[in-house]
Tab-separated table of C-alpha atoms in Angstrom:
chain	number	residue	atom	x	y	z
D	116	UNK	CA	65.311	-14.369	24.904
D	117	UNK	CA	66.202	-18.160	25.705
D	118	UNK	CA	69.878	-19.056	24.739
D	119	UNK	CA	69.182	-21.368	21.643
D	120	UNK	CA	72.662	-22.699	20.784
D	121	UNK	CA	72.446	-25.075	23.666
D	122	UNK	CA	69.530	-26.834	21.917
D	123	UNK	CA	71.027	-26.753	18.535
D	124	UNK	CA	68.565	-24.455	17.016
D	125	UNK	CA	68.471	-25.205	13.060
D	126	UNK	CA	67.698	-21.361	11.400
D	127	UNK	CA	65.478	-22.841	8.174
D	128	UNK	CA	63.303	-20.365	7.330
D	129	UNK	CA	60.794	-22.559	5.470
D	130	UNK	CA	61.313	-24.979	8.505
D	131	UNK	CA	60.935	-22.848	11.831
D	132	UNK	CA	60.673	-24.749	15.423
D	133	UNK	CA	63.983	-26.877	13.720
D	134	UNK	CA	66.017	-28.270	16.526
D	135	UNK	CA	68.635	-31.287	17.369
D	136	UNK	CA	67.862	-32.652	20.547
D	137	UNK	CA	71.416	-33.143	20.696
D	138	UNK	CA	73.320	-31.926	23.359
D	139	UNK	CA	71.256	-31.808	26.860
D	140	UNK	CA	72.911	-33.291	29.496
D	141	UNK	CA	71.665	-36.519	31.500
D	142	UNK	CA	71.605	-36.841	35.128
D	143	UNK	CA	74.366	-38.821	35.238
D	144	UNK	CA	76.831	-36.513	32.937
D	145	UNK	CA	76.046	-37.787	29.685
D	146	UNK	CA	75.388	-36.208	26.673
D	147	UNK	CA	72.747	-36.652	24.377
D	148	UNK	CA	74.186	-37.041	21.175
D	149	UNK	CA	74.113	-34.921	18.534
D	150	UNK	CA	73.026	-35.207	14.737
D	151	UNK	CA	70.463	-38.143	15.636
D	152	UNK	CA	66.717	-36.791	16.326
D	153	UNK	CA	65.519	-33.534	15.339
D	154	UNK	CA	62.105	-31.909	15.825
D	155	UNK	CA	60.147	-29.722	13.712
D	156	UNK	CA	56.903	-27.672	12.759
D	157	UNK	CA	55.328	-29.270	9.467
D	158	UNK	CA	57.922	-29.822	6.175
D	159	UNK	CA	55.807	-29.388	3.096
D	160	UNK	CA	57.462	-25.580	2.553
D	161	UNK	CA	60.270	-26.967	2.732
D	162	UNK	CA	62.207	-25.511	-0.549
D	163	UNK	CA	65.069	-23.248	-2.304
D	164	UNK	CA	68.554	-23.704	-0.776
D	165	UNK	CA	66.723	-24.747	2.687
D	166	UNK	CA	66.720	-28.026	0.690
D	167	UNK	CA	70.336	-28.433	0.614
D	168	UNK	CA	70.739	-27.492	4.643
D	169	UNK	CA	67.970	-30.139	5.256
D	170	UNK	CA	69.923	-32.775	3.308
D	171	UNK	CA	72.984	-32.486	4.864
D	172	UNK	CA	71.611	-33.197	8.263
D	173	UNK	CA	71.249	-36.205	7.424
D	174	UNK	CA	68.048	-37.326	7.955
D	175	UNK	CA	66.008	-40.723	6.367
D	176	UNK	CA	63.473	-41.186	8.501
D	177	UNK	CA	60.406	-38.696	9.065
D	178	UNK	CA	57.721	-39.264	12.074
D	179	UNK	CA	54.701	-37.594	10.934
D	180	UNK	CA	52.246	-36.948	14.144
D	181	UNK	CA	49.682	-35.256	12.447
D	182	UNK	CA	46.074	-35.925	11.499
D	183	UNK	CA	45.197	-37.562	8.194
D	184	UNK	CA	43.598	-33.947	7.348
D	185	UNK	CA	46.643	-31.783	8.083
D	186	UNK	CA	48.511	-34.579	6.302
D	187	UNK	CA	45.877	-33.521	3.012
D	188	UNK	CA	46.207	-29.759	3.535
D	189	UNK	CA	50.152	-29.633	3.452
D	190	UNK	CA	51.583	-33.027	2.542
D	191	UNK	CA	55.163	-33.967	3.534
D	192	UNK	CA	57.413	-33.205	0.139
D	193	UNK	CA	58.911	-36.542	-0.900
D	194	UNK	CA	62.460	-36.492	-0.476
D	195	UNK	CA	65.108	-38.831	-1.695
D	196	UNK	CA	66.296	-41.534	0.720
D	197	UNK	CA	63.792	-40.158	3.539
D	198	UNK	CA	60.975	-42.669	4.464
D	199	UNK	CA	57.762	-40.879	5.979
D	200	UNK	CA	55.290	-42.861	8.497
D	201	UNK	CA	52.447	-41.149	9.483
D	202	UNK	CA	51.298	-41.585	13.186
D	203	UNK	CA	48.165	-39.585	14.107
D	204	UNK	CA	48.586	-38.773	17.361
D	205	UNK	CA	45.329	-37.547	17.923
D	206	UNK	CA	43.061	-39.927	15.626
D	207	UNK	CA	40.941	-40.358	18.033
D	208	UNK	CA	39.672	-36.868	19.239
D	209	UNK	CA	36.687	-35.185	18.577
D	210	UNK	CA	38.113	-32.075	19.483
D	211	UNK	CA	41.904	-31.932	17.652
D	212	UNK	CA	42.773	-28.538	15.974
D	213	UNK	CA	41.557	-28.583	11.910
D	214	UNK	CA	43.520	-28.304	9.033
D	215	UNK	CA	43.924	-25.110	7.609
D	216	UNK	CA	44.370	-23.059	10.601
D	217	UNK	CA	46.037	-20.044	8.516
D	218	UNK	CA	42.171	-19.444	6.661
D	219	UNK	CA	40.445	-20.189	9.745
D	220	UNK	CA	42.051	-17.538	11.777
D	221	UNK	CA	41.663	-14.784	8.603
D	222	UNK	CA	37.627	-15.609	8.554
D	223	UNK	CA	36.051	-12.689	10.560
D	224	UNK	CA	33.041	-15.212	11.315
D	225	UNK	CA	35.312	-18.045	12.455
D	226	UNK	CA	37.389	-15.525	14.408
D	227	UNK	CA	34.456	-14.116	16.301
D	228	UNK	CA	33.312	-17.735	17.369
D	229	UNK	CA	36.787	-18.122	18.628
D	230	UNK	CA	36.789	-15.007	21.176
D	231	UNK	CA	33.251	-15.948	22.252
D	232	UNK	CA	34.306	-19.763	22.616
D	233	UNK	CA	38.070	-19.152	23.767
D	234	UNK	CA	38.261	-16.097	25.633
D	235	UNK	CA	38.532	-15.654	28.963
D	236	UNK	CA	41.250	-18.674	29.796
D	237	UNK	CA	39.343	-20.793	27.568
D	238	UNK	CA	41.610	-21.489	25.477
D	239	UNK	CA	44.322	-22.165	27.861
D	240	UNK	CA	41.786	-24.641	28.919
D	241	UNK	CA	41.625	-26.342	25.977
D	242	UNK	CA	44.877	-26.786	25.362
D	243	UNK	CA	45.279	-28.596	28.538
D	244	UNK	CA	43.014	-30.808	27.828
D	245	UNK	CA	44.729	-31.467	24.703
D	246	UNK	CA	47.551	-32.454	26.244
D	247	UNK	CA	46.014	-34.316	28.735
D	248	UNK	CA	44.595	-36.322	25.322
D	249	UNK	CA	48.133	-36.851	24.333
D	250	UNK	CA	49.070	-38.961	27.553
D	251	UNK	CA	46.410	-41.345	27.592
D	252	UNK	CA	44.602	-41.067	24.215
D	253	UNK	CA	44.649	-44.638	22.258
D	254	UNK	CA	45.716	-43.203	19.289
D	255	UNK	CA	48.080	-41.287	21.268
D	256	UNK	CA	49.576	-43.767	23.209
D	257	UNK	CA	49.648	-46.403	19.697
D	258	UNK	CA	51.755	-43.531	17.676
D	259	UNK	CA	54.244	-43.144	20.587
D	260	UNK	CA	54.692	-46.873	21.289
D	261	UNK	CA	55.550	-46.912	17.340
D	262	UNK	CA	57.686	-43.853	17.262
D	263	UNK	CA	60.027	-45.330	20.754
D	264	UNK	CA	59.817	-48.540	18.698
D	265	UNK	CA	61.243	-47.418	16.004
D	266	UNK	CA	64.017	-44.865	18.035
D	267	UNK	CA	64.721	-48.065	19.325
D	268	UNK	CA	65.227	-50.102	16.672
D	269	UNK	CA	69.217	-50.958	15.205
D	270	UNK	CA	70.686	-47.625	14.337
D	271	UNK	CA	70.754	-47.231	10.478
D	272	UNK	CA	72.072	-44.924	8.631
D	273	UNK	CA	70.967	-41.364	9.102
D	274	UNK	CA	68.746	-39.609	11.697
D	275	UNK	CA	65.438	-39.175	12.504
D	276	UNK	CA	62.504	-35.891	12.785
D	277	UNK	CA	59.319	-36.248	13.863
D	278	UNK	CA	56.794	-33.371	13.441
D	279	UNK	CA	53.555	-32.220	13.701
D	280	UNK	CA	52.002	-28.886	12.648
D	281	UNK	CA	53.928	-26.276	14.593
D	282	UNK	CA	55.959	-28.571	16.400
D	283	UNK	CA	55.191	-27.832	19.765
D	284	UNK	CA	52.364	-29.888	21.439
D	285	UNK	CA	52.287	-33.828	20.116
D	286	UNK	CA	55.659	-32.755	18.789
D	287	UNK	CA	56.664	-31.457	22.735
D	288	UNK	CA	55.088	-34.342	23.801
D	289	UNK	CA	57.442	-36.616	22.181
D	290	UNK	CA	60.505	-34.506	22.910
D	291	UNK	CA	59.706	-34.387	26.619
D	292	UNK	CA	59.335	-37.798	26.764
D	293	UNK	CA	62.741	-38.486	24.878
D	294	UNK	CA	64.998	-36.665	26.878
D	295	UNK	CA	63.184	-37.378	30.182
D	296	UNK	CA	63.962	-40.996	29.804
D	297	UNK	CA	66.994	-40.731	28.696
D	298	UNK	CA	67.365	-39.170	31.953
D	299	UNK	CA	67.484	-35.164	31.338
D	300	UNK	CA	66.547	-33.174	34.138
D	301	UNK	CA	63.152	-31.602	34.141
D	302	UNK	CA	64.658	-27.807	33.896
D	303	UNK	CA	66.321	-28.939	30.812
D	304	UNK	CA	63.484	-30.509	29.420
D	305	UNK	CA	61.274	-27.874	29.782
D	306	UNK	CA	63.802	-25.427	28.341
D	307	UNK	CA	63.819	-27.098	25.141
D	308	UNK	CA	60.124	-27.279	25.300
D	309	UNK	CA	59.400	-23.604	25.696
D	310	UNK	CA	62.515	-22.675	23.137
D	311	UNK	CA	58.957	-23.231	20.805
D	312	UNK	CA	57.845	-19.226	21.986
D	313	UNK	CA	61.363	-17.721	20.172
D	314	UNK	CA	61.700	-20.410	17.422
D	315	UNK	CA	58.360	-20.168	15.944
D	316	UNK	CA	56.013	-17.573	17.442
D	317	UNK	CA	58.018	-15.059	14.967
D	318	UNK	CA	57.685	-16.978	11.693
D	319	UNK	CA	53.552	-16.587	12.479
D	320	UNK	CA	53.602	-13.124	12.793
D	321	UNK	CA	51.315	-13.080	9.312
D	322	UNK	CA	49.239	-15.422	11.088
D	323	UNK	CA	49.005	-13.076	14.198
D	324	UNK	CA	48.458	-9.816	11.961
D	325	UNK	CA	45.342	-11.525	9.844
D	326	UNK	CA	43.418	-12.681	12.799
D	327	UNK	CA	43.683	-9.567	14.528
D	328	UNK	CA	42.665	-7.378	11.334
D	329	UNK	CA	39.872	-10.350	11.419
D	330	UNK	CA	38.946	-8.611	14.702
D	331	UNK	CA	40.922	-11.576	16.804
D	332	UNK	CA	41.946	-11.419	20.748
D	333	UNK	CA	45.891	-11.818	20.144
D	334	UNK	CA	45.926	-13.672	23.803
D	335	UNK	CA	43.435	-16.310	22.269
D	336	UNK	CA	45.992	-16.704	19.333
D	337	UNK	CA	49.102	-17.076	21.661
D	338	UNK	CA	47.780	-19.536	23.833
D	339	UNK	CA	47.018	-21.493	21.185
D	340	UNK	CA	50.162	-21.092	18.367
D	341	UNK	CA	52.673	-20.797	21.606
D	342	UNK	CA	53.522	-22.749	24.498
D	343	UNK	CA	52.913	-22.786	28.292
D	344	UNK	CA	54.439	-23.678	31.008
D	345	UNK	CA	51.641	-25.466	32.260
D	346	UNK	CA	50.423	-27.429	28.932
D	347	UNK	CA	53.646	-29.408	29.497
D	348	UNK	CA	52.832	-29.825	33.777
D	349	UNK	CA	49.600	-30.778	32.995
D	350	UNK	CA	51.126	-33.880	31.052
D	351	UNK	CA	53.695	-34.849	33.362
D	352	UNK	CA	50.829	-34.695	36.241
D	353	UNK	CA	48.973	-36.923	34.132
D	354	UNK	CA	51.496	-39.494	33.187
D	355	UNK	CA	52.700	-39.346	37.002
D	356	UNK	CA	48.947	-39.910	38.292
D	357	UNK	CA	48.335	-42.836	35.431
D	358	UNK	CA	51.669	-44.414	35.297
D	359	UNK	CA	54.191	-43.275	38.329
D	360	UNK	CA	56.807	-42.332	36.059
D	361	UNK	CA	58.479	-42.103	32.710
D	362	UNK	CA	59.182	-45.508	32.691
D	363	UNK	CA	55.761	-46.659	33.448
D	364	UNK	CA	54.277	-44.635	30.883
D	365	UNK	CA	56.514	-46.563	28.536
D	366	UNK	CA	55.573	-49.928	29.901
D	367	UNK	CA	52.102	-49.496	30.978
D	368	UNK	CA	51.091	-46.591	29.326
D	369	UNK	CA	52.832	-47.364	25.791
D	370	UNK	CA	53.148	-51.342	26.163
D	371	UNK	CA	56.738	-50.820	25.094
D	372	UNK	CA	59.259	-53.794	26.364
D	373	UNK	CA	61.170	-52.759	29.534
D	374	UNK	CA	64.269	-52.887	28.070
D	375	UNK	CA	63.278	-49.957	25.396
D	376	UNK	CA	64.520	-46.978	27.923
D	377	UNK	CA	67.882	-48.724	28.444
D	378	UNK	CA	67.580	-49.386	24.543
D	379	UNK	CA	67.067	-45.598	24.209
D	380	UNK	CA	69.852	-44.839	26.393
D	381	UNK	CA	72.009	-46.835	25.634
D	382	UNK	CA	72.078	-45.742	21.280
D	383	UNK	CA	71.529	-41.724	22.411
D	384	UNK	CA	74.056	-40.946	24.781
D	385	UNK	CA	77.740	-40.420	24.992
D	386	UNK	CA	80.019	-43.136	26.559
């Protein structure tokens, strides 16, 4: 199993896939600092004494990267001195993941649709091209450009999360894309990215058990609910083909000023 301390693994059971992005290490030497941007799965079971932990990270603002129907189905709780903007990363596609996805993988009929539709590498396929959406989609590219924006913006008080369902794909996404321009090295970055497999694969294990009682391939349901290597590739390939590099993606690709990665850089590393 992955080493999590390096990535500052928060254990919050009602919170799984909680981590600081703190603490990777910049080409250059630098630290990321810690205690400023987290990254989650979804918040709304967020509850009990998991309250108090959560409040003494420190966080006031929430990036919300989910659709306005996942958004419905398990609303962020409103929490005192946190502001919430919602940023639908994948408005615009006709084939995002639906809401629900607990009852849709317990309903024998859905689930056999799903090993006809989604076995046989299919679903690894899909989720490529999911992430492929996430590069260059317009309602992908306008809820980044917002999110960098705002990362870049005059520190305030407090840090920031930014979430999505499980936290692993438009939440990855925006990780990868964080500490790549603020210069971590590619190992590093994809070491926090597939930390996802040991940080939240075991908080689904209900989720694992009903679709398989449902009659489920389990290898459908992990390519989907975990993370690959080659999801994350299949990005960078595309933001390298479209844009050269990180920093083009955030200028041409994002329409973010050019001075937003020295911004970036600048507020989230040590000196």
């Amino acid at each position: 199993m992955t080493d999590l301390t390096h990535a500052h693994a928060v254990a919050l059971a009602t919170v799984p896939n909680l981590r600081d992005l703190g603490g990777w290490t910049s080409a250059d030497g630098r630290r990321v600092r810690a205690g400023l941007v987290f990254r989650s799965t979804e918040l709304h079971r967020l509850a009990g004494d998991d309250l108090a932990e959560f409040d003494a990270l420190g966080i006031t603002a929430v990036y919300d990267f989910r659709t306005a129907a996942e958004r419905d189905a398990a609303p962020d709780p409103d929490l005192p001195g946190v502001t919430d903007t919602h940023l639908d990363v994948l408005a615009d596609s006709s084939t995002a993941m639906p809401a629900r996805l607990n009852e849709v993988f317990a309903d024998p009929a859905m689930v056999a649709q799903a090993n006809k539709a989604l076995g046989g590498g299919q679903a690894e396929a899909m989720m490529a091209g999911t992430y492929r959406q996430i590069v260059n989609l317009p309602s992908a590219r306008t809820s980044y450009r917002k999110f960098f924006e705002a990362l870049a913006e005059p520190a305030g008080p407090g840090a920031a999360l930014f979430h999505c369902t499980t936290g692993k794909d438009r939440t990855g996404w925006g990780a990868a894309t964080f500490l790549t321009v603020l210069g971590v090295g590619r190992d590093e970055v994809f070491e926090d990215y597939l930390l996802t497999n040991d940080e939240l694969i075991p908080a689904l294990h209900p989720v694992f058990a009903s679709f398989e009682k449902a009659g489920g391939d389990p290898n459908i349901l992990s390519a989907i609910l975990g993370v690959r290597r080659q999801y994350l590739e299949g990005a960078f390939d595309e933001m390298t083909a479209e844009y050269g590099d990180v920093e083009g993606y955030f200028r041409d690709g994002l329409g973010l000023d050019p001075a937003v990665p020295e911004t970036l850089r600048t507020r989230y590393l040590e000196h």
